[in-house]
Amino acid sequence: MDASFFIASRLRFKGRLVVVSITVSYLVMIIALAVSSGFRNEIRQGLSDICGDVQLTPQNADPYDGQASVTASPSYLPQIKDIEGVDEIRPVIYRAGIVKKDDNIHGVLFKGVETEDTTALGVSIPRRLAEIADLKPGDRMLAYFVGGKVKMRQFRVTSVYDAMLETDDRLIVYASLADLQRLNGWDGQQVSGLEILLDPSFRNEEDMKDIAYLVGSVAYEGTRDTDESVYASSVISRYPQLFDWLGLIDFNVLFILILMIIVAGFNMISGLLIMLFENISTIGLLKTLGMTDRSIAKVFLSASAVLTLKGMAIGNALAILFCVVQSSTHILKLNPENYFVSFVPVHPDLGLIFAADIVAFVAIMLLLLIPCLFISRVDPADTVRVR
């Protein structure tokens, strides 16, 4: 065993306050990372469910008015499926409508999709709409659609779902694709657009923009006379404010990480200085025995590293415990009108947590080199007394 590590293991230092400080710093850092990652995952998944990651819609037309349509099986569809990152392509129909229940009237967006759960004239409504219109599964729901003439349909509520982006102006009612095709007077191949869902690993801004550009190029080059002209857009262009908000969260998290590393580092500096002052005679004795300043610094840095690792381990354990509790209970709630989600989302990315632990540990140990300069100023003649 190295002499420095052996001596460090024999040192006794009352560092409970330092360990608590390191624990709190790591606890705050890991929770900040988990919450930031949670917001990114929840909002991107919510947007993907609402409108896909990339959309192909009629060019120079409003896909929500029930007038313009594209074919559900264009000739270039196989080429799009072969693009790396494309996970699923689903045909959809959008139609703006008004829901009426007694005296309650509210504007919504109907979205026709092909799923195993959809039934004829059956709809799945968001919980917020259920509260506004006093609807529950099994109830009848009257809807009006405005176009060339007003059309009325009576649907049956089959389920109520919890929307991740649930605000009063973003209420989406899921209906059968066939029901909305009949409503618009379309055949089985006419839809409002195609939603392209990407693999979760490709749901970052750079990849989504690149894939949207590639999809648009494939659609433009592969369009035949029987295909309609389409426009490819990413979810980023449709909800830029959400991605700007996520960027702001990431900036705040970076600021928190830097601040917590500085706080933990200076607390460790204070702890190390106390350790050095308490062991001045030991430093003088080690110098008398022939140890160099570097070897003596290694002794105290090793002792400090043990305290730092202890605080890191406790902080990580508490943070992960918090993430497990919050993800399973959603005990901490949020206002979805301000934060787009109804609870504090957490996603402990182990790779990111490990990287933050390493960076913080290295930064703290580098800061601890500052008080180690004190060792070179200790004179054995003044600190060692022979009796």
Short mmCIF file of C-alpha atoms in Angstrom, two decimals:
data_model
loop_
_atom_site.label_atom_id
_atom_site.label_comp_id
_atom_site.label_asym_id
_atom_site.label_seq_id
_atom_site.Cartn_x
_atom_site.Cartn_y
_atom_site.Cartn_z
CA MET A 1 0.00 0.00 0.00
CA ASP A 2 1.21 3.52 -0.81
CA ALA A 3 2.48 5.28 2.33
CA SER A 4 0.30 8.34 1.65
CA PHE A 5 -2.88 6.26 1.47
CA PHE A 6 -1.88 4.30 4.59
CA ILE A 7 -1.35 7.48 6.60
CA ALA A 8 -4.60 8.97 5.23
CA SER A 9 -6.53 5.91 6.44
CA ARG A 10 -5.20 6.54 9.98
CA LEU A 11 -6.15 10.22 10.09
CA ARG A 12 -9.22 11.09 12.14
CA PHE A 13 -11.24 14.04 10.95
CA LYS A 14 -14.63 15.19 12.16
CA GLY A 15 -16.09 15.98 8.76
CA ARG A 16 -19.81 15.42 9.30
CA LEU A 17 -20.71 18.97 8.28
CA VAL A 18 -18.57 18.66 5.17
CA VAL A 19 -20.21 15.34 4.23
CA VAL A 20 -23.67 16.89 4.73
CA SER A 21 -22.70 19.81 2.47
CA ILE A 22 -21.40 17.45 -0.24
CA THR A 23 -24.53 15.31 0.10
CA VAL A 24 -26.86 18.28 -0.35
CA SER A 25 -24.87 19.56 -3.33
CA TYR A 26 -24.97 16.20 -5.11
CA LEU A 27 -28.64 15.74 -4.18
CA VAL A 28 -29.56 19.07 -5.80
CA MET A 29 -27.42 18.36 -8.88
CA ILE A 30 -28.86 14.92 -9.55
CA ILE A 31 -32.46 16.05 -9.00
CA ALA A 32 -31.90 19.02 -11.32
CA LEU A 33 -30.54 16.68 -14.01
CA ALA A 34 -33.40 14.20 -13.53
CA VAL A 35 -36.07 16.92 -13.72
CA SER A 36 -34.48 18.50 -16.81
CA SER A 37 -34.29 15.10 -18.51
CA GLY A 38 -37.84 14.35 -17.37
CA PHE A 39 -39.22 17.54 -18.95
CA ARG A 40 -37.43 16.77 -22.22
CA ASN A 41 -38.76 13.19 -22.35
CA GLU A 42 -42.33 13.98 -21.30
CA ILE A 43 -42.78 16.99 -23.56
CA ARG A 44 -41.17 15.35 -26.58
CA GLN A 45 -43.25 12.21 -26.06
CA GLY A 46 -46.36 14.33 -25.58
CA LEU A 47 -45.69 16.25 -28.78
CA SER A 48 -44.99 13.00 -30.61
CA ASP A 49 -48.39 11.64 -29.51
CA ILE A 50 -50.15 14.84 -30.53
CA CYS A 51 -48.70 15.47 -33.97
CA GLY A 52 -45.79 13.11 -34.57
CA ASP A 53 -42.16 14.14 -34.85
CA VAL A 54 -42.36 14.95 -38.57
CA GLN A 55 -45.53 15.75 -40.52
CA LEU A 56 -46.40 15.47 -44.21
CA THR A 57 -49.38 17.74 -44.92
CA PRO A 58 -50.96 19.25 -48.05
CA GLN A 59 -48.89 22.07 -49.51
CA ASN A 60 -50.37 25.57 -49.29
CA ALA A 61 -53.54 24.27 -47.59
CA ASP A 62 -55.03 24.12 -44.11
CA PRO A 63 -55.08 20.48 -42.93
CA TYR A 64 -57.68 21.30 -40.24
CA ASP A 65 -60.57 22.53 -42.38
CA GLY A 66 -61.54 19.14 -43.83
CA GLN A 67 -61.03 20.31 -47.43
CA ALA A 68 -57.48 19.41 -48.51
CA SER A 69 -56.28 15.83 -48.38
CA VAL A 70 -53.34 13.59 -49.32
CA THR A 71 -53.22 9.89 -50.08
CA ALA A 72 -52.52 7.54 -47.18
CA SER A 73 -50.19 5.39 -49.33
CA PRO A 74 -48.08 7.66 -51.56
CA SER A 75 -45.60 6.08 -53.95
CA TYR A 76 -42.61 7.34 -51.94
CA LEU A 77 -43.78 5.78 -48.65
CA PRO A 78 -41.33 2.80 -48.79
CA GLN A 79 -38.36 5.18 -49.19
CA ILE A 80 -39.45 7.17 -46.12
CA LYS A 81 -39.77 3.98 -44.07
CA ASP A 82 -36.16 3.14 -44.93
CA ILE A 83 -34.81 6.41 -43.50
CA GLU A 84 -32.72 5.80 -40.38
CA GLY A 85 -34.59 6.85 -37.25
CA VAL A 86 -38.11 6.48 -38.69
CA ASP A 87 -40.05 4.18 -36.37
CA GLU A 88 -43.66 4.46 -37.55
CA ILE A 89 -45.78 6.26 -40.14
CA ARG A 90 -49.45 6.77 -39.37
CA PRO A 91 -52.20 8.38 -41.47
CA VAL A 92 -54.30 10.91 -39.58
CA ILE A 93 -57.25 13.23 -40.13
CA TYR A 94 -57.67 16.54 -38.34
CA ARG A 95 -60.94 18.40 -38.05
CA ALA A 96 -61.75 21.35 -35.83
CA GLY A 97 -65.05 20.96 -34.00
CA ILE A 98 -67.24 22.26 -31.21
CA VAL A 99 -68.37 20.02 -28.36
CA LYS A 100 -71.73 20.76 -26.71
CA LYS A 101 -73.08 19.19 -23.53
CA ASP A 102 -76.14 20.95 -22.10
CA ASP A 103 -75.00 24.59 -21.76
CA ASN A 104 -71.29 23.75 -21.99
CA ILE A 105 -69.68 24.59 -25.35
CA HIS A 106 -65.98 24.20 -26.09
CA GLY A 107 -63.80 24.19 -29.19
CA VAL A 108 -61.64 21.07 -29.70
CA LEU A 109 -59.56 19.39 -32.37
CA PHE A 110 -60.74 15.97 -33.52
CA LYS A 111 -57.97 13.63 -34.58
CA GLY A 112 -58.78 10.50 -36.52
CA VAL A 113 -56.33 7.63 -36.04
CA GLU A 114 -56.21 3.92 -36.76
CA THR A 115 -55.88 2.02 -33.49
CA GLU A 116 -57.29 -1.14 -32.00
CA ASP A 117 -59.14 0.91 -29.36
CA THR A 118 -61.14 3.14 -31.72
CA THR A 119 -64.72 2.15 -32.44
CA ALA A 120 -67.39 3.56 -34.73
CA LEU A 121 -68.56 6.93 -33.34
CA GLY A 122 -66.50 6.29 -30.21
CA VAL A 123 -64.11 8.96 -28.93
CA SER A 124 -61.41 9.28 -26.30
CA ILE A 125 -61.42 12.69 -24.65
CA PRO A 126 -58.84 14.46 -22.46
CA ARG A 127 -59.56 14.72 -18.75
CA ARG A 128 -59.75 18.49 -18.94
CA LEU A 129 -62.60 18.32 -21.48
CA ALA A 130 -64.36 15.74 -19.30
CA GLU A 131 -64.25 18.24 -16.44
CA ILE A 132 -65.37 21.21 -18.55
CA ALA A 133 -68.26 19.43 -20.29
CA ASP A 134 -69.11 17.07 -17.41
CA LEU A 135 -68.53 13.97 -19.51
CA LYS A 136 -67.61 10.44 -18.47
CA PRO A 137 -67.19 7.09 -20.28
CA GLY A 138 -70.51 5.95 -21.70
CA ASP A 139 -71.93 9.48 -22.12
CA ARG A 140 -73.17 10.84 -25.42
CA MET A 141 -71.24 13.81 -26.80
CA LEU A 142 -72.71 16.16 -29.39
CA ALA A 143 -70.22 17.77 -31.79
CA TYR A 144 -70.63 20.41 -34.50
CA PHE A 145 -68.29 20.82 -37.48
CA VAL A 146 -68.23 24.09 -39.39
CA GLY A 147 -67.35 24.09 -43.11
CA GLY A 148 -69.34 24.64 -46.26
CA LYS A 149 -72.28 23.78 -44.06
CA VAL A 150 -72.61 22.90 -40.39
CA LYS A 151 -72.54 19.17 -39.70
CA MET A 152 -73.55 17.50 -36.47
CA ARG A 153 -72.44 14.15 -35.09
CA GLN A 154 -73.26 12.37 -31.86
CA PHE A 155 -70.35 10.41 -30.43
CA ARG A 156 -70.05 8.10 -27.45
CA VAL A 157 -67.25 8.69 -24.92
CA THR A 158 -65.34 5.41 -24.66
CA SER A 159 -62.46 6.60 -22.45
CA VAL A 160 -60.87 9.58 -20.73
CA TYR A 161 -57.11 10.01 -21.05
CA ASP A 162 -54.53 12.14 -19.23
CA ALA A 163 -52.91 14.47 -21.73
CA MET A 164 -49.31 15.51 -21.16
CA LEU A 165 -49.93 18.90 -22.80
CA GLU A 166 -53.40 19.50 -21.45
CA THR A 167 -54.53 23.12 -21.57
CA ASP A 168 -57.90 24.59 -22.52
CA ASP A 169 -56.72 25.62 -26.00
CA ARG A 170 -55.04 22.29 -26.79
CA LEU A 171 -57.83 19.76 -26.27
CA ILE A 172 -57.59 16.84 -28.67
CA VAL A 173 -60.39 14.31 -29.09
CA TYR A 174 -59.33 11.00 -30.62
CA ALA A 175 -61.84 9.44 -32.99
CA SER A 176 -61.93 6.69 -35.60
CA LEU A 177 -60.18 7.48 -38.87
CA ALA A 178 -63.16 6.04 -40.79
CA ASP A 179 -65.63 8.28 -38.92
CA LEU A 180 -63.78 11.46 -39.91
CA GLN A 181 -63.36 10.23 -43.49
CA ARG A 182 -67.14 9.84 -43.72
CA LEU A 183 -67.59 13.24 -42.09
CA ASN A 184 -65.37 14.87 -44.74
CA GLY A 185 -66.87 12.79 -47.58
CA TRP A 186 -63.51 11.14 -48.31
CA ASP A 187 -62.67 7.65 -49.47
CA GLY A 188 -60.51 5.21 -47.51
CA GLN A 189 -57.25 6.55 -48.95
CA GLN A 190 -57.80 10.24 -48.23
CA VAL A 191 -56.27 11.69 -45.04
CA SER A 192 -55.23 15.10 -43.71
CA GLY A 193 -51.60 14.08 -43.48
CA LEU A 194 -49.02 11.53 -42.44
CA GLU A 195 -47.37 11.65 -39.04
CA ILE A 196 -43.88 10.19 -38.82
CA LEU A 197 -42.77 8.95 -35.41
CA LEU A 198 -39.05 8.68 -34.74
CA ASP A 199 -37.07 6.36 -32.52
CA PRO A 200 -36.67 8.04 -29.07
CA SER A 201 -32.90 8.26 -29.59
CA PHE A 202 -33.54 10.54 -32.62
CA ARG A 203 -35.87 12.93 -30.79
CA ASN A 204 -33.40 15.76 -30.48
CA GLU A 205 -33.55 19.04 -32.34
CA GLU A 206 -30.70 18.35 -34.76
CA ASP A 207 -31.89 14.88 -35.78
CA MET A 208 -35.54 15.93 -36.14
CA LYS A 209 -34.61 18.85 -38.40
CA ASP A 210 -32.32 16.65 -40.51
CA ILE A 211 -34.93 13.89 -40.87
CA ALA A 212 -37.67 16.42 -41.72
CA TYR A 213 -35.45 17.82 -44.48
CA LEU A 214 -34.66 14.32 -45.73
CA VAL A 215 -38.35 13.30 -45.69
CA GLY A 216 -39.24 16.44 -47.64
CA SER A 217 -36.54 15.70 -50.23
CA VAL A 218 -37.72 12.09 -50.64
CA ALA A 219 -41.35 13.21 -51.00
CA TYR A 220 -40.43 15.89 -53.54
CA GLU A 221 -38.25 13.62 -55.67
CA GLY A 222 -40.58 10.59 -55.42
CA THR A 223 -43.89 12.36 -56.08
CA ARG A 224 -45.75 10.99 -59.12
CA ASP A 225 -48.68 12.40 -61.04
CA THR A 226 -51.11 10.49 -58.80
CA ASP A 227 -49.58 11.93 -55.61
CA GLU A 228 -50.48 15.28 -54.07
CA SER A 229 -47.83 17.88 -53.31
CA VAL A 230 -46.91 17.74 -49.64
CA TYR A 231 -44.90 19.78 -47.19
CA ALA A 232 -42.64 18.21 -44.56
CA SER A 233 -42.28 19.94 -41.19
CA SER A 234 -40.81 18.94 -37.86
CA VAL A 235 -42.52 19.35 -34.52
CA ILE A 236 -39.89 21.97 -33.69
CA SER A 237 -41.31 24.35 -36.31
CA ARG A 238 -44.83 23.85 -34.95
CA TYR A 239 -43.98 24.29 -31.27
CA PRO A 240 -40.79 26.41 -31.20
CA GLN A 241 -41.75 27.97 -27.87
CA LEU A 242 -41.66 24.58 -26.17
CA PHE A 243 -38.16 23.81 -27.40
CA ASP A 244 -36.99 27.30 -26.46
CA TRP A 245 -38.41 26.67 -23.00
CA LEU A 246 -36.56 23.33 -22.78
CA GLY A 247 -33.37 25.12 -23.78
CA LEU A 248 -33.94 27.60 -20.95
CA ILE A 249 -34.39 24.73 -18.50
CA ASP A 250 -31.12 23.17 -19.66
CA PHE A 251 -29.36 26.51 -19.15
CA ASN A 252 -30.79 26.79 -15.63
CA VAL A 253 -29.65 23.23 -14.86
CA LEU A 254 -26.13 24.06 -16.08
CA PHE A 255 -26.11 27.10 -13.80
CA ILE A 256 -27.26 24.96 -10.85
CA LEU A 257 -24.56 22.38 -11.54
CA ILE A 258 -21.82 25.01 -11.62
CA LEU A 259 -23.17 26.67 -8.49
CA MET A 260 -23.42 23.40 -6.55
CA ILE A 261 -19.90 22.36 -7.59
CA ILE A 262 -18.56 25.71 -6.38
CA VAL A 263 -20.47 25.44 -3.09
CA ALA A 264 -19.31 21.87 -2.51
CA GLY A 265 -15.77 22.76 -3.51
CA PHE A 266 -15.46 25.69 -1.12
CA ASN A 267 -17.03 23.70 1.69
CA MET A 268 -14.41 21.02 1.10
CA ILE A 269 -11.70 23.70 1.04
CA SER A 270 -12.88 24.87 4.45
CA GLY A 271 -12.94 21.29 5.72
CA LEU A 272 -9.45 20.58 4.38
CA LEU A 273 -8.06 23.75 5.95
CA ILE A 274 -9.49 22.66 9.29
CA MET A 275 -7.92 19.25 8.80
CA LEU A 276 -4.55 20.85 8.00
CA PHE A 277 -4.68 23.17 11.01
CA GLU A 278 -5.55 20.29 13.31
CA ASN A 279 -2.63 18.26 11.98
CA ILE A 280 0.13 20.86 11.72
CA SER A 281 2.34 18.85 14.05
CA THR A 282 1.69 15.73 11.96
CA ILE A 283 2.73 17.62 8.82
CA GLY A 284 5.92 18.76 10.52
CA LEU A 285 6.67 15.22 11.70
CA LEU A 286 6.14 13.79 8.20
CA LYS A 287 8.48 16.41 6.77
CA THR A 288 11.06 15.49 9.41
CA LEU A 289 10.77 11.84 8.35
CA GLY A 290 11.59 12.88 4.78
CA MET A 291 8.22 13.03 3.06
CA THR A 292 7.90 15.62 0.30
CA ASP A 293 5.21 18.30 0.19
CA ARG A 294 3.56 16.44 -2.70
CA SER A 295 3.37 13.19 -0.74
CA ILE A 296 1.95 14.97 2.31
CA ALA A 297 -0.63 16.75 0.10
CA LYS A 298 -1.60 13.34 -1.24
CA VAL A 299 -2.30 12.21 2.33
CA PHE A 300 -4.83 14.96 2.97
CA LEU A 301 -6.28 14.87 -0.55
CA SER A 302 -6.90 11.14 -0.08
CA ALA A 303 -8.74 11.78 3.19
CA SER A 304 -10.75 14.55 1.50
CA ALA A 305 -11.56 12.28 -1.44
CA VAL A 306 -13.03 9.70 0.93
CA LEU A 307 -15.33 12.35 2.44
CA THR A 308 -16.31 13.60 -1.02
CA LEU A 309 -17.10 10.09 -2.26
CA LYS A 310 -19.14 9.42 0.87
CA GLY A 311 -21.20 12.56 0.35
CA MET A 312 -21.54 11.71 -3.35
CA ALA A 313 -22.84 8.22 -2.60
CA ILE A 314 -25.39 9.46 -0.05
CA GLY A 315 -26.51 12.32 -2.32
CA ASN A 316 -26.95 9.99 -5.30
CA ALA A 317 -28.90 7.47 -3.23
CA LEU A 318 -31.26 10.13 -1.86
CA ALA A 319 -31.75 11.68 -5.32
CA ILE A 320 -32.56 8.33 -6.94
CA LEU A 321 -34.96 7.53 -4.08
CA PHE A 322 -36.71 10.86 -4.71
CA CYS A 323 -36.95 10.06 -8.44
CA VAL A 324 -38.46 6.63 -7.75
CA VAL A 325 -41.07 8.09 -5.37
CA GLN A 326 -41.96 10.99 -7.67
CA SER A 327 -42.20 8.88 -10.82
CA SER A 328 -44.50 6.37 -9.14
CA THR A 329 -46.72 8.77 -7.16
CA HIS A 330 -46.49 12.14 -8.99
CA ILE A 331 -46.77 13.70 -5.56
CA LEU A 332 -45.34 17.05 -6.73
CA LYS A 333 -47.91 18.68 -9.03
CA LEU A 334 -47.57 21.49 -11.57
CA ASN A 335 -49.97 23.81 -13.36
CA PRO A 336 -50.06 22.50 -16.96
CA GLU A 337 -50.96 25.95 -18.29
CA ASN A 338 -47.54 27.20 -17.14
CA TYR A 339 -45.38 24.06 -17.28
CA PHE A 340 -47.18 22.03 -20.02
CA VAL A 341 -47.30 18.96 -17.77
CA SER A 342 -49.41 18.32 -14.66
CA PHE A 343 -46.62 16.97 -12.43
CA VAL A 344 -42.88 17.26 -11.94
CA PRO A 345 -41.43 14.74 -14.42
CA VAL A 346 -38.22 12.94 -13.48
CA HIS A 347 -36.04 10.72 -15.60
CA PRO A 348 -32.77 9.63 -13.95
CA ASP A 349 -30.42 9.22 -16.91
CA LEU A 350 -27.72 7.03 -15.35
CA GLY A 351 -25.13 7.93 -17.99
CA LEU A 352 -25.69 11.64 -17.45
CA ILE A 353 -25.66 11.22 -13.65
CA PHE A 354 -22.38 9.29 -13.81
CA ALA A 355 -20.83 11.99 -16.01
CA ALA A 356 -21.99 14.73 -13.61
CA ASP A 357 -20.58 12.79 -10.65
CA ILE A 358 -17.19 12.45 -12.32
CA VAL A 359 -17.03 16.09 -13.45
CA ALA A 360 -18.06 17.37 -10.01
CA PHE A 361 -15.59 15.08 -8.20
CA VAL A 362 -12.69 16.15 -10.44
CA ALA A 363 -13.61 19.83 -10.07
CA ILE A 364 -13.76 19.55 -6.27
CA MET A 365 -10.40 17.76 -6.10
CA LEU A 366 -8.83 20.43 -8.30
CA LEU A 367 -10.17 23.14 -5.98
CA LEU A 368 -8.63 21.29 -3.05
CA LEU A 369 -5.18 21.86 -4.52
CA ILE A 370 -5.46 25.47 -3.35
CA PRO A 371 -5.34 24.79 0.44
CA CYS A 372 -2.61 22.19 -0.13
CA LEU A 373 -0.27 25.11 -0.82
CA PHE A 374 -0.38 25.68 2.94
CA ILE A 375 1.68 22.52 3.45
CA SER A 376 4.79 24.07 1.89
CA ARG A 377 4.68 26.88 4.47
CA VAL A 378 4.82 24.53 7.46
CA ASP A 379 8.28 24.56 9.07
CA PRO A 380 9.11 21.39 11.05
CA ALA A 381 11.30 23.44 13.40
CA ASP A 382 8.25 25.41 14.54
CA THR A 383 5.75 22.57 14.72
CA VAL A 384 7.73 19.62 16.11
CA ARG A 385 8.79 19.88 19.74
CA VAL A 386 11.05 17.21 21.26
CA ARG A 387 10.45 16.65 24.93
#
